[in-house]
mmCIF file of C-alpha atoms in Angstrom:
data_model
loop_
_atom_site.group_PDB
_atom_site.id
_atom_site.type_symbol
_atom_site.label_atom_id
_atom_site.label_comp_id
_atom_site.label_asym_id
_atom_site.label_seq_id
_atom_site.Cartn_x
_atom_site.Cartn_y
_atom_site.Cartn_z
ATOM 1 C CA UNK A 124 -6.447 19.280 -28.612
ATOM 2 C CA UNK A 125 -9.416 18.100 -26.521
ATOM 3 C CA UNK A 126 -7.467 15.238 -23.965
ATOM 4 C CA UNK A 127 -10.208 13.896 -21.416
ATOM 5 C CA UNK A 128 -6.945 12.985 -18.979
ATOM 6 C CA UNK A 129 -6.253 16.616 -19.254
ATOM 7 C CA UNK A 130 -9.982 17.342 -18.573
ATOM 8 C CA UNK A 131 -10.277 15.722 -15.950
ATOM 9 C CA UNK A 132 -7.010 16.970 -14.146
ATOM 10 C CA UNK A 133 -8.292 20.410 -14.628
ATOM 11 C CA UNK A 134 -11.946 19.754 -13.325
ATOM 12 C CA UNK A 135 -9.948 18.272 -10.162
ATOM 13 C CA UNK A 136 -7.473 20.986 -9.546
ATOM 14 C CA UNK A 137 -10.635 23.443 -9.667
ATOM 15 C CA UNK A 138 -12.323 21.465 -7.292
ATOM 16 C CA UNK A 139 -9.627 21.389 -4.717
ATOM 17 C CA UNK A 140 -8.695 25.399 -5.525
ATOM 18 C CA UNK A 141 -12.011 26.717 -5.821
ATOM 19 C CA UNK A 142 -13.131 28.288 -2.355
ATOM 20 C CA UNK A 143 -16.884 27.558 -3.258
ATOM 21 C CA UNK A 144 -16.099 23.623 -2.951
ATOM 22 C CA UNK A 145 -12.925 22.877 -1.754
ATOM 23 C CA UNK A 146 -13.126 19.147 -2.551
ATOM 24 C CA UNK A 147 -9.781 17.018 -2.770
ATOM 25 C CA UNK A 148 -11.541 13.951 -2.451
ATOM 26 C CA UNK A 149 -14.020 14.103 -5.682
ATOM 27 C CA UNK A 150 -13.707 11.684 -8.518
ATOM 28 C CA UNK A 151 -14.208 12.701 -11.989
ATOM 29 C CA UNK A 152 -14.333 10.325 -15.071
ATOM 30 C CA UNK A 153 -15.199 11.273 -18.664
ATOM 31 C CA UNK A 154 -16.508 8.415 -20.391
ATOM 32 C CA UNK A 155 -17.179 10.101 -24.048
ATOM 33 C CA UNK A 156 -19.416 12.947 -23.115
ATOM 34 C CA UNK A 157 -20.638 11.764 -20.077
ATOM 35 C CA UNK A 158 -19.139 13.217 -16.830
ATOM 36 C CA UNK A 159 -19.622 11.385 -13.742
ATOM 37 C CA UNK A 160 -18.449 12.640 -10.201
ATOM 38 C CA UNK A 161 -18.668 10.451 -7.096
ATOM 39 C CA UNK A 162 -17.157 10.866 -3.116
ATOM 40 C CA UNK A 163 -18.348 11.889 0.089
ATOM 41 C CA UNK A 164 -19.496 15.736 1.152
ATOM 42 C CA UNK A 165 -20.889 16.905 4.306
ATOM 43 C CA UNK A 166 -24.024 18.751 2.896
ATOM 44 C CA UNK A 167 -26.367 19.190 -0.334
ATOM 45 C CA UNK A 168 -25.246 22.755 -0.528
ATOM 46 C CA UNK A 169 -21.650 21.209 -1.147
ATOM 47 C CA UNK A 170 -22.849 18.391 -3.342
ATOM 48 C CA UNK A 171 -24.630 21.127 -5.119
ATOM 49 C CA UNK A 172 -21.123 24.136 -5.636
ATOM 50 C CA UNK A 173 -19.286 21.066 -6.906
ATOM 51 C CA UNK A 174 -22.028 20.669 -9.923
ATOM 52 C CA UNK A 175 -22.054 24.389 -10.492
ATOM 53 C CA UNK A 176 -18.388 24.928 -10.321
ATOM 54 C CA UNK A 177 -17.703 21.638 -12.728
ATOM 55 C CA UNK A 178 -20.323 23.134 -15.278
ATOM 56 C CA UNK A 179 -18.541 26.365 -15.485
ATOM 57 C CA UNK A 180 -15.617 24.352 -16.605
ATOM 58 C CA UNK A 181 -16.969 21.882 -18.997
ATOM 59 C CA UNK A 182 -19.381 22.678 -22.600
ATOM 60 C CA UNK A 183 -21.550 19.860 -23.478
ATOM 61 C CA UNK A 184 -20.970 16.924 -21.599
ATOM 62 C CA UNK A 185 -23.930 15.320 -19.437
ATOM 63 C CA UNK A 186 -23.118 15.753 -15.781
ATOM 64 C CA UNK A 187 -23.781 12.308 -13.803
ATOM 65 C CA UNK A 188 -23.167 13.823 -10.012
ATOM 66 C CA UNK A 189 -23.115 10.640 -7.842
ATOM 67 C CA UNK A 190 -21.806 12.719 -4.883
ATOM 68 C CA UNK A 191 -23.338 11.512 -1.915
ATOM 69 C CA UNK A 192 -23.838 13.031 1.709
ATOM 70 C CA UNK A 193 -21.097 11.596 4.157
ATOM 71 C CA UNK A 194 -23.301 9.964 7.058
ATOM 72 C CA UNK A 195 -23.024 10.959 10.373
ATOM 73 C CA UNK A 196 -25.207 9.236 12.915
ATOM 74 C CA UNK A 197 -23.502 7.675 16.362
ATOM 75 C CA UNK A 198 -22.332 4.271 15.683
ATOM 76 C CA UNK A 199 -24.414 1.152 17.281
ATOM 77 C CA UNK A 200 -20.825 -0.680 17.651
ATOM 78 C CA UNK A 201 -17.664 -0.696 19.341
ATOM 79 C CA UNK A 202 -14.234 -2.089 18.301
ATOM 80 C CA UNK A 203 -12.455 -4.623 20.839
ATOM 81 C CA UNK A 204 -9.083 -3.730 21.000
ATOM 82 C CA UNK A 205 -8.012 -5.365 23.826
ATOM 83 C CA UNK B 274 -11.699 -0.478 29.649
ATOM 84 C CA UNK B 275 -11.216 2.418 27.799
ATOM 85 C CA UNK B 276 -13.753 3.855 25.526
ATOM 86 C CA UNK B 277 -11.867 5.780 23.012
ATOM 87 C CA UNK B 278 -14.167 7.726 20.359
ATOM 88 C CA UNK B 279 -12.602 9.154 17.250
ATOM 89 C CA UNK B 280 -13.435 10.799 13.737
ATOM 90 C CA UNK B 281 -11.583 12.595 11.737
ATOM 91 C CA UNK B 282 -12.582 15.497 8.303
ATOM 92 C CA UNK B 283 -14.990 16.213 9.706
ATOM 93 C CA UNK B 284 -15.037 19.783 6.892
ATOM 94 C CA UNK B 285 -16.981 22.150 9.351
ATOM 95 C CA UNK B 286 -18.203 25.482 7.626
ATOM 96 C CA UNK B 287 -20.629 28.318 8.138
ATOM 97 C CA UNK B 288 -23.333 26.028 5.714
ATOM 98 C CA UNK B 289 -22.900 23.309 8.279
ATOM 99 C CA UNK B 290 -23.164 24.788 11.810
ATOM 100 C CA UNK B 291 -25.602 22.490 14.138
ATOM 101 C CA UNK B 292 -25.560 19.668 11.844
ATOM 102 C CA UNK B 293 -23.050 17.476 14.177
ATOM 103 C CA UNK B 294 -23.891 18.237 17.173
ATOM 104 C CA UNK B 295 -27.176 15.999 18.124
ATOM 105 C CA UNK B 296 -25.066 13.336 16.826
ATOM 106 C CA UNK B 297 -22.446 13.591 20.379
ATOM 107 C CA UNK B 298 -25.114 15.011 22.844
ATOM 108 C CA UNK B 299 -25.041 11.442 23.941
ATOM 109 C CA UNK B 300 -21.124 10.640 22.993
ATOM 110 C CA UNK B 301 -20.652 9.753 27.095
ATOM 111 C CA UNK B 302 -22.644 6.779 26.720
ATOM 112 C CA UNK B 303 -20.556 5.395 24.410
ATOM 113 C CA UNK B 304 -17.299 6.480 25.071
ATOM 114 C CA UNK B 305 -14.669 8.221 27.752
ATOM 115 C CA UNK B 306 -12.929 10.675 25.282
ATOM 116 C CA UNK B 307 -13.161 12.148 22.397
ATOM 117 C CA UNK B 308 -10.535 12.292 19.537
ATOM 118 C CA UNK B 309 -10.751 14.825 16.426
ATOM 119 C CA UNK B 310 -8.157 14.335 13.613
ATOM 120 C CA UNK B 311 -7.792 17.056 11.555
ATOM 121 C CA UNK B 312 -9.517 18.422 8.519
ATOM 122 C CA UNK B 313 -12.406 19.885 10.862
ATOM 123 C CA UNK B 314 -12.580 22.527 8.955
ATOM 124 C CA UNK B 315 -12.927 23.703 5.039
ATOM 125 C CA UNK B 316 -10.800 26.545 4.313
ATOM 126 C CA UNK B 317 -9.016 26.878 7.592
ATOM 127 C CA UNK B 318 -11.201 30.463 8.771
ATOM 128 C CA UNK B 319 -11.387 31.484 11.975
ATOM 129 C CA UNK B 320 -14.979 31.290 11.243
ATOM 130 C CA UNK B 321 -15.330 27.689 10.569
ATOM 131 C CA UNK B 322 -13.089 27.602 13.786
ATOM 132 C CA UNK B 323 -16.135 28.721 15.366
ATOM 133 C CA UNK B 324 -18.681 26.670 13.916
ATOM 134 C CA UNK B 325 -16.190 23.601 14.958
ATOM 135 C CA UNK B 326 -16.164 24.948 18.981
ATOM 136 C CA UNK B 327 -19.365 25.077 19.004
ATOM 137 C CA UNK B 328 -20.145 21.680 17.489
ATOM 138 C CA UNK B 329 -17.701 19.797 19.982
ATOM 139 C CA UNK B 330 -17.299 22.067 23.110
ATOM 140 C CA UNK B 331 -18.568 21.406 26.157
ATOM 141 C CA UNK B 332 -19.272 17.820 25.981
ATOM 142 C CA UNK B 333 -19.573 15.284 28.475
ATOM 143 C CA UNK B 334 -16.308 13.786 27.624
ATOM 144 C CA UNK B 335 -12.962 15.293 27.093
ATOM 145 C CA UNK B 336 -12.187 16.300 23.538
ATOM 146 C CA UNK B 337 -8.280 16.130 22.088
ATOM 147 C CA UNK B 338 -7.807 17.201 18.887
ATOM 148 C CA UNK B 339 -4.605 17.592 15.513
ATOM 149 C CA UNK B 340 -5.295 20.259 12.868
ATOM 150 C CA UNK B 341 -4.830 18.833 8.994
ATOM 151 C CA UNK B 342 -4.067 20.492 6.188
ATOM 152 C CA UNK B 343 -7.457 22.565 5.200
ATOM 153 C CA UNK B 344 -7.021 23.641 8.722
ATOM 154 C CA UNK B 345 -3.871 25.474 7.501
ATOM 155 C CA UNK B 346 -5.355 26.585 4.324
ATOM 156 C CA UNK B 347 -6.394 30.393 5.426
ATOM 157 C CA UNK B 348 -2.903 30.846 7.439
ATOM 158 C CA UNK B 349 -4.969 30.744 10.589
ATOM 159 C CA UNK B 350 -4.019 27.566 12.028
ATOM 160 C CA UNK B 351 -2.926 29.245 14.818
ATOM 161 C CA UNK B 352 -5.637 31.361 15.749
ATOM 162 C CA UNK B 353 -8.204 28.408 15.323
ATOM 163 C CA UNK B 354 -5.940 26.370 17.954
ATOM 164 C CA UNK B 355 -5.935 28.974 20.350
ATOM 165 C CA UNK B 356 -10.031 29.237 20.228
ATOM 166 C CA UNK B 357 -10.325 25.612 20.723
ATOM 167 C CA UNK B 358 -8.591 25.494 23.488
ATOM 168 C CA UNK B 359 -10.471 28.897 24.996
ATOM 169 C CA UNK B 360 -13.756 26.409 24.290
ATOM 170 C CA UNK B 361 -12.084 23.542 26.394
ATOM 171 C CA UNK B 362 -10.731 21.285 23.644
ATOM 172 C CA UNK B 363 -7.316 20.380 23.906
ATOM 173 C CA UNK B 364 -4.906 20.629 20.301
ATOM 174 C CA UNK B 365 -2.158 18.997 20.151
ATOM 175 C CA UNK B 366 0.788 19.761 18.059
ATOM 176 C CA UNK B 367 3.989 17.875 18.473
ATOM 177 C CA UNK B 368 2.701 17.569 22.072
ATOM 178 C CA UNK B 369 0.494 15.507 24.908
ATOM 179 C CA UNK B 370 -1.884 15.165 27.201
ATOM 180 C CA UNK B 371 -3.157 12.609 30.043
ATOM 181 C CA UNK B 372 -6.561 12.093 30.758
ATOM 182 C CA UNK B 373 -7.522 10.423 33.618
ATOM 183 C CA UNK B 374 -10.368 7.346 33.668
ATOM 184 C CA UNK B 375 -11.852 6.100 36.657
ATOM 185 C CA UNK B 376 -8.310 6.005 37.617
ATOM 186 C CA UNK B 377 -6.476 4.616 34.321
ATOM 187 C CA UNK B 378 -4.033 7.422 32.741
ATOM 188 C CA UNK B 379 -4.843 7.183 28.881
ATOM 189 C CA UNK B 380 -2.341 9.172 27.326
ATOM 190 C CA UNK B 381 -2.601 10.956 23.784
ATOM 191 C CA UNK B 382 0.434 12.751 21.816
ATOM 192 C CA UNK B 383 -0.752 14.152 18.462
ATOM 193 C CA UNK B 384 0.637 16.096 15.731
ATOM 194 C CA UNK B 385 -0.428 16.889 12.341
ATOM 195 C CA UNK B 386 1.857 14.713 10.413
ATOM 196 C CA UNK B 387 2.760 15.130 6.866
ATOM 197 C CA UNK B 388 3.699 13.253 3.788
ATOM 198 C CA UNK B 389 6.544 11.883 2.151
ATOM 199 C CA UNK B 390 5.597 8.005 1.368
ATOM 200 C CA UNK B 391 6.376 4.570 2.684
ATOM 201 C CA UNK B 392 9.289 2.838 3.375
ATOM 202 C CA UNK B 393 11.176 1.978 -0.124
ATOM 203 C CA UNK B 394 8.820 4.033 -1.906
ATOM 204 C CA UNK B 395 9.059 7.888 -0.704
ATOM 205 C CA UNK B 396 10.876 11.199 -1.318
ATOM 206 C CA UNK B 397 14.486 12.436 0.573
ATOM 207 C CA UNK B 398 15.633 15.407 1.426
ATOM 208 C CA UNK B 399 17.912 15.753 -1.433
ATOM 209 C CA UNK B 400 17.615 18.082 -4.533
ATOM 210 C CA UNK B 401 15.629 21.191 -4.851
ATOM 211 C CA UNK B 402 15.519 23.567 -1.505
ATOM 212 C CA UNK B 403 11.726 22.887 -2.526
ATOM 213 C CA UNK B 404 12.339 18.927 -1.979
ATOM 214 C CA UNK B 405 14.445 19.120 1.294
ATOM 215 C CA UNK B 406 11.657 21.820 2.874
ATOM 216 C CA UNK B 407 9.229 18.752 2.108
ATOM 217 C CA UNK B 408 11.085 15.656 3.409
ATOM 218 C CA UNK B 409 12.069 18.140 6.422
ATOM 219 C CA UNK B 410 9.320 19.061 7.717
ATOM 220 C CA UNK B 411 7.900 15.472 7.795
ATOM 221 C CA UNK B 412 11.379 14.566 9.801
ATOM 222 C CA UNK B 413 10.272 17.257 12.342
ATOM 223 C CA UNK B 414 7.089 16.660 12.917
ATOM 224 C CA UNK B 415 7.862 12.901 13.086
ATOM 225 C CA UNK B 416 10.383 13.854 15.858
ATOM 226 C CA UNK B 417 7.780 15.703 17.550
ATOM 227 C CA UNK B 418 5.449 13.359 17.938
ATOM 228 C CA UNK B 419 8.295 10.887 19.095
ATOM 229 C CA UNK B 420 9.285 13.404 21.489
ATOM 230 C CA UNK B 421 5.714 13.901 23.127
ATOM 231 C CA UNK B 422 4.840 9.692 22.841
ATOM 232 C CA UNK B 423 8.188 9.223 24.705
ATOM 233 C CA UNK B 424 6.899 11.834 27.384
ATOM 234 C CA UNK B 425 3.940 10.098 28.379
ATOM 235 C CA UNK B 426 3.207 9.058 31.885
ATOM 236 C CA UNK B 427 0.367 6.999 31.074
ATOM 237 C CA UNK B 428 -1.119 3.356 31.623
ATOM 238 C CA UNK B 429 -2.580 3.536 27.940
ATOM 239 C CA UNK B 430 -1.210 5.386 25.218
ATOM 240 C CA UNK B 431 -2.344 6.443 21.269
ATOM 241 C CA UNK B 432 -0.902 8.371 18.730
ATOM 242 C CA UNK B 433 -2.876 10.787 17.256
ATOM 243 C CA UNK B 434 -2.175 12.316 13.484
ATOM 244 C CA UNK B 435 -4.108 13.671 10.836
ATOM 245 C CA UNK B 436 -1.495 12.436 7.943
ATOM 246 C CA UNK B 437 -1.627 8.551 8.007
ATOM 247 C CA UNK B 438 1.952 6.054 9.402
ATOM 248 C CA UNK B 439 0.459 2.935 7.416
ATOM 249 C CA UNK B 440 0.016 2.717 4.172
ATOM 250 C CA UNK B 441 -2.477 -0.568 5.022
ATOM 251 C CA UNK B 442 -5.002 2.480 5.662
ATOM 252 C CA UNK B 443 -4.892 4.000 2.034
ATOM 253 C CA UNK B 444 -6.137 0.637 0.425
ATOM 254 C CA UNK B 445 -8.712 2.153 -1.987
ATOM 255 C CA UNK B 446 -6.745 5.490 -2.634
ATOM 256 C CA UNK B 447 -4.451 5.508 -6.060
ATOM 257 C CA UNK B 448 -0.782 4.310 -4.700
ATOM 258 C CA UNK B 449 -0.317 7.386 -6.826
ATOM 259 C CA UNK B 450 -0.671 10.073 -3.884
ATOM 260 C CA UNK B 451 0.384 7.572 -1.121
ATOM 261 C CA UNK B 452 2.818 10.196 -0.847
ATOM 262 C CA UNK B 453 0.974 12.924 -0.377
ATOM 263 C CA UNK B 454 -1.251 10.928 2.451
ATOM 264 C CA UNK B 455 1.318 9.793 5.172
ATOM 265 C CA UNK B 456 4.300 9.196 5.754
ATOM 266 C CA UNK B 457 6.326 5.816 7.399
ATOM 267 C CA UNK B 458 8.510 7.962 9.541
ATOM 268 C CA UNK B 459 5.269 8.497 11.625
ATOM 269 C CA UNK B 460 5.433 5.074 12.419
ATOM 270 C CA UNK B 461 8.962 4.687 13.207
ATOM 271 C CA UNK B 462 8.008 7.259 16.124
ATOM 272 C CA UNK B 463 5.038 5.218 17.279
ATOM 273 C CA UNK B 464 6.605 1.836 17.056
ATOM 274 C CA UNK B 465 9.445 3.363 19.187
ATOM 275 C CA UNK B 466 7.097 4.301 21.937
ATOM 276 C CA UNK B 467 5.207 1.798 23.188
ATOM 277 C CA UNK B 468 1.757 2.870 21.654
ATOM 278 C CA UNK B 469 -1.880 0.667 21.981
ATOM 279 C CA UNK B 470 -3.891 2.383 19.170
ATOM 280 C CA UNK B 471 -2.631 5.080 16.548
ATOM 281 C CA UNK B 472 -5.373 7.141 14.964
ATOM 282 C CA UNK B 473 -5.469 9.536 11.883
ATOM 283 C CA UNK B 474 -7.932 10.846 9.129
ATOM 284 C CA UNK B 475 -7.013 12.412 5.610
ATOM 285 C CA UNK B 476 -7.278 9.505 3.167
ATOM 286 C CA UNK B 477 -11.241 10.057 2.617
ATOM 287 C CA UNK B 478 -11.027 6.733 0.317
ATOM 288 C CA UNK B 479 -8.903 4.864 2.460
ATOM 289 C CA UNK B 480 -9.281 1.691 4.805
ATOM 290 C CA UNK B 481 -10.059 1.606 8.515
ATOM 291 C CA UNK B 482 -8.327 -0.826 9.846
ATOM 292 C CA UNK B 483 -4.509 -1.315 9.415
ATOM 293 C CA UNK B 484 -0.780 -1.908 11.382
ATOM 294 C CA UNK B 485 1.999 0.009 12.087
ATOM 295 C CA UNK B 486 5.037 -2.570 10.794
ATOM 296 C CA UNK B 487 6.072 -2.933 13.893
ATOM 297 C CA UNK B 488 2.448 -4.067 14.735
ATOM 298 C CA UNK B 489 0.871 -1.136 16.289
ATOM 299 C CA UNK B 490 -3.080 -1.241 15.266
ATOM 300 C CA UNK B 491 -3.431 1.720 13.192
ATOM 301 C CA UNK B 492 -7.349 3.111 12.303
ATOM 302 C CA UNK B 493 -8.156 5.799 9.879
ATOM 303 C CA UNK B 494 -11.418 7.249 11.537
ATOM 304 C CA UNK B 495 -12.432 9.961 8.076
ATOM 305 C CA UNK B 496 -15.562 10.148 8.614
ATOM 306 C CA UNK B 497 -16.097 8.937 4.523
ATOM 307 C CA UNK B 498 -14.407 6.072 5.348
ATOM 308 C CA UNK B 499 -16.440 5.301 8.429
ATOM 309 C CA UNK B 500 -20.014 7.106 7.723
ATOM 310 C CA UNK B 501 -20.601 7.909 11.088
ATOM 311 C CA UNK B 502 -20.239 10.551 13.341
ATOM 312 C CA UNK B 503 -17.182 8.693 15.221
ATOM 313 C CA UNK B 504 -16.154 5.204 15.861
ATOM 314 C CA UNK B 505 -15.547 3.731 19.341
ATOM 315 C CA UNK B 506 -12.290 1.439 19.970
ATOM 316 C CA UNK B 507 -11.971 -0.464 23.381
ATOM 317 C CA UNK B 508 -8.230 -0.684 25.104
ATOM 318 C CA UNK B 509 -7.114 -2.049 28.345
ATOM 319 C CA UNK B 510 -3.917 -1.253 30.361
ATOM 320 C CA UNK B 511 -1.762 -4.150 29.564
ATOM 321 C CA UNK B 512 -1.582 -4.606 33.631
ATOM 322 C CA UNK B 513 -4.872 -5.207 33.588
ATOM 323 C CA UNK B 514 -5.223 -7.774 30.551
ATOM 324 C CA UNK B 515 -7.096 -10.718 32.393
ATOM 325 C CA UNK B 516 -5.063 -13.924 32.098
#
C-alpha cells in the first residue's frame, strides 16, 4: 500500500542515515505527486546529494527542492544583555 | 562589557573547507571570545575535525567549544577533541574554563547535553535497560555541567551546551522531538549556578531567544536559526551594572 506518511518517514530516515547527506533537519511533504523539501544546508554540493539521494528513493513524483544555503556573513548587530 | 560571539552546527566537511573562515578574520572587532556549540562537523571524521581547526584556529580571540551529536557519529569524538585543542581551541566536556578580559574573568562550563524532554513532559529512567541508559546519561551529563558551573571563579559566567535547557528555544520545531532536542535537567544545573547567558545549538528550526525557568536568558545560536556566521551578546559583571 502506497502511504505518503510512510513515504515521507522513509525519505527522512535516508536523509539523516545516508553518509552522502546527512541531513536531520530537511523537511519533506508529499502533496499528491509533488515532493517538496525545504531547510537550511551549508553548500550547493549538499543541497544538491539531498536531491540525488531523495530521487533514488522515490518513482514519479516532481521534486520541488526549496533547500536553501544557510547564510553565513558576520552579523552588523549585537545583543544587549546587560 | 563583554563581547561574547557564538554559533553553533556549523556541519564542517571536506566540500566545505575555507568557506567560514573570511567570515571571523575580523571576529576581534566584534567580539572578545568565541563560542562553538556543537554539530561542527558532518559525520564526526577526524577529517572534518581538520577542516573545523583550520576554519577557527588561530584567531584573534579565544575559541571554547562542546561537541554535538554528528560530532559523535564516526566514534571519533575523542580524537577530534584532542586536535582542537593541539590547534588552540579549548573543548569542553562536563568541564570549564576562565578567560580573562581586560581584567573581567568570564567564565564558560560546557558539555554536550542530551535529551530527555521538559519538565512534565519527558522520559525516566524506568523500563527497558535501553530507557534507563537514555534518561542516565542525560542525569550525568546534567551533573557535569553543574559540577563545572559550580567551579567557576569568574565575574561572568555562561553555560555552554549543544542539546538545548529551554524548550522556549524549539518554538518552530514539532513538540514531537522536543525530546530528542534538550533536556530541562540542563537547566536545573544552570539555574543552580548563578549563570548570565546559557548558549546551545541543535534545534536548526528553533527560536533564538528564550529563558531558563528560573530566568536565565537562554539563546540558541544554529547557525539556520541565526543565518550568520555567529551572533554577538553583550554582558556585564553584575558589580559593575551602573546604577
Amino acid at each position: 500500500m502506497n502511504v505518503p506518511q510512510y513515504d515521507v518517514a522513509a525519505l527522512r530516515r535516508a536523509l539523516a542515515e545516508d553518509p552522502r547527506t546527512a541531513e536531520l533537519g530537511v523537511h519533506v511533504r508529499i502533496r499528491g505527486d509533488q515532493l517538496f523539501l525545504s531547510g537550511d544546508v551549508a553548500c550547493e554540493q549538499r543541497r544538491a546529494a539531498i536531491a540525488e539521494v531523495v530521487t533514488e528513493h522515490t518513482d514519479g513524483m516532481v521534486l520541488h527542492n526549496e533547500v536553501h544555503i544557510v547564510r553565513a556573513e558576520p552579523p552588523t548587530e549585537q545583543e544587549d544583555l546587560r | 562589557m563583554i563581547r561574547v560571539a557564538a554559533v553553533g552546527d556549523v556541519h564542517l566537511g571536506v566540500d566545505t573547507r575555507g568557506t567560514l573562515r573570511p567570515s571571523y578574520e575580523s571576529i576581534a572587532e566584534h567580539a572578545d571570545l568565541l563560542l562553538l556549540a556543537g554539530d561542527l562537523t558532518r559525520l564526526g571524521t577526524v577529517a572534518e575535525g581538520e577542516v573545523v581547526a583550520d576554519e577557527f584556529a588561530e584567531l584573534d580571540v579565544p575559541v571554547v567549544a562542546v561537541l554535538g551529536n554528528h560530532d559523535h557519529q564516526s566514534d571519533a569524538e575523542d580524537k577530534i577533541a584532542a586536535l582542537l585543542a593541539d590547534r588552540g581551541i579549548t573543548v569542553l566536556e562536563g568541564s570549564g574554563t576562565v578567560i580573562d578580559v581586560d581584567g573581567t574573568r568570564i567564565g564558560i562550563a560546557g558539555a554536550k547535553g542530551f535529551g530527555g524532554g521538559f519538565a512534565g513532559k519527558c522520559g525516566h529512567a524506568f523500563g527497558e535497560r535501553e530507557m534507563k541508559a537514555f534518561i542516565h546519561h542525560t542525569e550525568d551529563v546534567a551533573e557535569q555541567l553543574r559540577t563545572a558551573l559550580l567551579g567557576l571563579s569568574a565575574d561572568v559566567r555562561v553555560a555552554l551546551t549543544h542539546y538545548s535547557p529551554s524548550a522556549d528555544t524549539l518554538r518552530g520545531e514539532p513538540p514531537e522531538i522536543f525530546p530528542f532536542l534538550g533536556s530541562y535537567l540542563l537547566a536545573e544545573a544552570i539555574d543552580d549556578s548563578s549563570v548570565d547567558l546559557a548558549v546551545h545549538g541543535h534545534a536548526h528550526y528553533g527560536s533564538e531567544a528564550g529563558t531558563t525557568a528560573g530566568g536565565v536568558r537562554v539563546r540558541n545560536v544554529a547557525q539556520p536559526v541565526i543565518q550568520a556566521a555567529y551572533r554577538v551578546y553583550t554582558l556585564e559583571p553584575v558589580s559593575t551594572v551602573p546604577e
